[in-house]
Amino acid sequence: MSDVQAPGSSPAPAGGADIRPRVERLLTDILGMMGFPARLDFKDASDGSLSVALHFQGEPPPGVEPGKRSQVVDSLQFLLNKMLHRPGNERRFLLVGAGVHPEPRSERLKREQAAAQATAAAAPAPQPVPPAAAPAPRPQQPKPARGPQAAAPQAKAPAPQARGASESDERSVEVAEDAALREVARKLAEKSASLGRFYALVTLKQDDRARVLKAVEGVPGVKVSCEGEGRNRRVVFTPEKPAPLPKRSMLPDDDDEDDLEG
């Protein structure tokens, strides 16, 4: 998209592949389809990787805050590294940050270890604990009476509610309508039905998930539901007639995810 701009970048360091053109093209397409155009700022990281800061032109995606990590930015970084690192090609990893250049993982670990050591050194030495006195003997409880005069057993306390039960069905939540969210949700549902593609909305609060479910009621050719628990709960768009992805859009088979963490 023409809304995504990349300033003039310096050549890649020796021994690293210059992936800036591909990164610019891929991020242009992805952010353009998401509806959140941004200006790209490239920088060579200290560990040899390529860092790119996303300066969004307008409001950032939901759940994204400048200078902080989020599921949306981490997912973009993972997806781009998968698309860039084809088998047999020279690898140069990509770091993605919102508004700032992310700190390389090696430097972040060193900083956290140094902070932990400084905290441990500043902590006062633990005071010796005096030996505890022997507990007093417990008085013997009278035996319960037998027969018809025996006391009735106490009622069992109700079992605690299972985690996530309150969010098991967003359709029962009463919320006020959000016109902007309703329009976006219906367009996404219609797109899922017409293209046969699966989509998911993440980092939404329970009220917003309920608004999305109510907004897409009546859209033919797609089923919309909520899946997952806690912070991983998401709204999933499932088309009735899924369409296979073209081969050129499929990701490679290698799954070395640990190397892709920034």
Tab-separated table of N, CA and C in Angstrom, residues 5 8 36 48-49 87 89 102 112 120 124 133 140 163 165 171 176 179 198 205 213 223-224 237 245:
chain	number	residue	atom	x	y	z
A	5	GLN	N	5.406	3.712	4.294
A	5	GLN	CA	6.596	4.325	3.749
A	5	GLN	C	7.792	3.823	4.515
A	8	GLY	N	15.081	5.857	3.671
A	8	GLY	CA	16.284	5.292	3.086
A	8	GLY	C	17.061	4.518	4.115
A	36	PHE	N	-4.540	-0.776	8.982
A	36	PHE	CA	-3.751	0.048	9.902
A	36	PHE	C	-2.423	0.411	9.234
A	48	GLY	N	22.939	-8.399	14.981
A	48	GLY	CA	22.977	-8.768	13.566
A	48	GLY	C	21.623	-8.889	12.913
A	49	SER	N	20.535	-8.836	13.685
A	49	SER	CA	19.202	-8.926	13.111
A	49	SER	C	18.770	-7.557	12.577
A	87	PRO	N	13.722	-22.595	3.282
A	87	PRO	CA	14.840	-23.544	3.371
A	87	PRO	C	15.873	-23.288	2.290
A	89	ASN	N	17.933	-20.711	2.115
A	89	ASN	CA	18.301	-19.297	1.999
A	89	ASN	C	19.060	-18.849	3.242
A	102	PRO	N	12.559	-2.711	18.953
A	102	PRO	CA	12.593	-3.635	20.088
A	102	PRO	C	14.019	-3.976	20.491
A	112	GLU	N	17.993	-8.163	32.393
A	112	GLU	CA	17.163	-8.740	33.442
A	112	GLU	C	18.012	-9.491	34.469
A	120	ALA	N	19.123	-8.910	44.476
A	120	ALA	CA	19.522	-9.903	45.472
A	120	ALA	C	20.628	-9.360	46.382
A	124	PRO	N	18.188	-7.340	52.419
A	124	PRO	CA	18.784	-7.580	53.740
A	124	PRO	C	18.891	-9.062	54.044
A	133	ALA	N	7.537	-22.714	69.781
A	133	ALA	CA	7.132	-23.429	70.990
A	133	ALA	C	6.237	-24.605	70.637
A	140	GLN	N	-9.939	-32.693	73.730
A	140	GLN	CA	-10.640	-33.807	73.103
A	140	GLN	C	-12.085	-33.431	72.840
A	163	ARG	N	-13.129	-21.873	36.164
A	163	ARG	CA	-12.558	-20.695	35.538
A	163	ARG	C	-13.070	-20.553	34.118
A	165	ALA	N	-16.145	-19.823	33.337
A	165	ALA	CA	-17.567	-20.093	33.163
A	165	ALA	C	-18.338	-18.820	32.876
A	171	ARG	N	-22.869	-14.522	24.131
A	171	ARG	CA	-24.162	-14.162	23.557
A	171	ARG	C	-25.171	-13.762	24.635
A	176	ALA	N	-24.225	-2.420	25.038
A	176	ALA	CA	-24.705	-1.384	24.116
A	176	ALA	C	-24.021	-1.552	22.759
A	179	ALA	N	-21.469	1.201	16.772
A	179	ALA	CA	-21.714	1.253	15.325
A	179	ALA	C	-20.455	0.939	14.528
A	198	PHE	N	-10.589	-18.338	6.938
A	198	PHE	CA	-10.776	-18.332	8.384
A	198	PHE	C	-10.116	-17.077	8.957
A	205	LYS	N	-11.971	-7.504	24.678
A	205	LYS	CA	-12.609	-7.719	25.967
A	205	LYS	C	-13.923	-8.469	25.780
A	213	LEU	N	-20.400	-10.789	18.223
A	213	LEU	CA	-21.332	-11.898	18.000
A	213	LEU	C	-22.721	-11.385	17.640
A	223	LYS	N	-19.957	-19.023	10.139
A	223	LYS	CA	-20.292	-19.286	11.542
A	223	LYS	C	-19.282	-18.545	12.408
A	224	VAL	N	-19.755	-17.769	13.385
A	224	VAL	CA	-18.895	-16.978	14.256
A	224	VAL	C	-19.093	-17.446	15.691
A	237	PHE	N	-14.049	-16.702	12.907
A	237	PHE	CA	-14.946	-16.685	11.754
A	237	PHE	C	-14.667	-17.939	10.921
A	245	LEU	N	-5.754	-22.378	0.327
A	245	LEU	CA	-4.806	-21.327	-0.005
A	245	LEU	C	-3.967	-21.735	-1.217
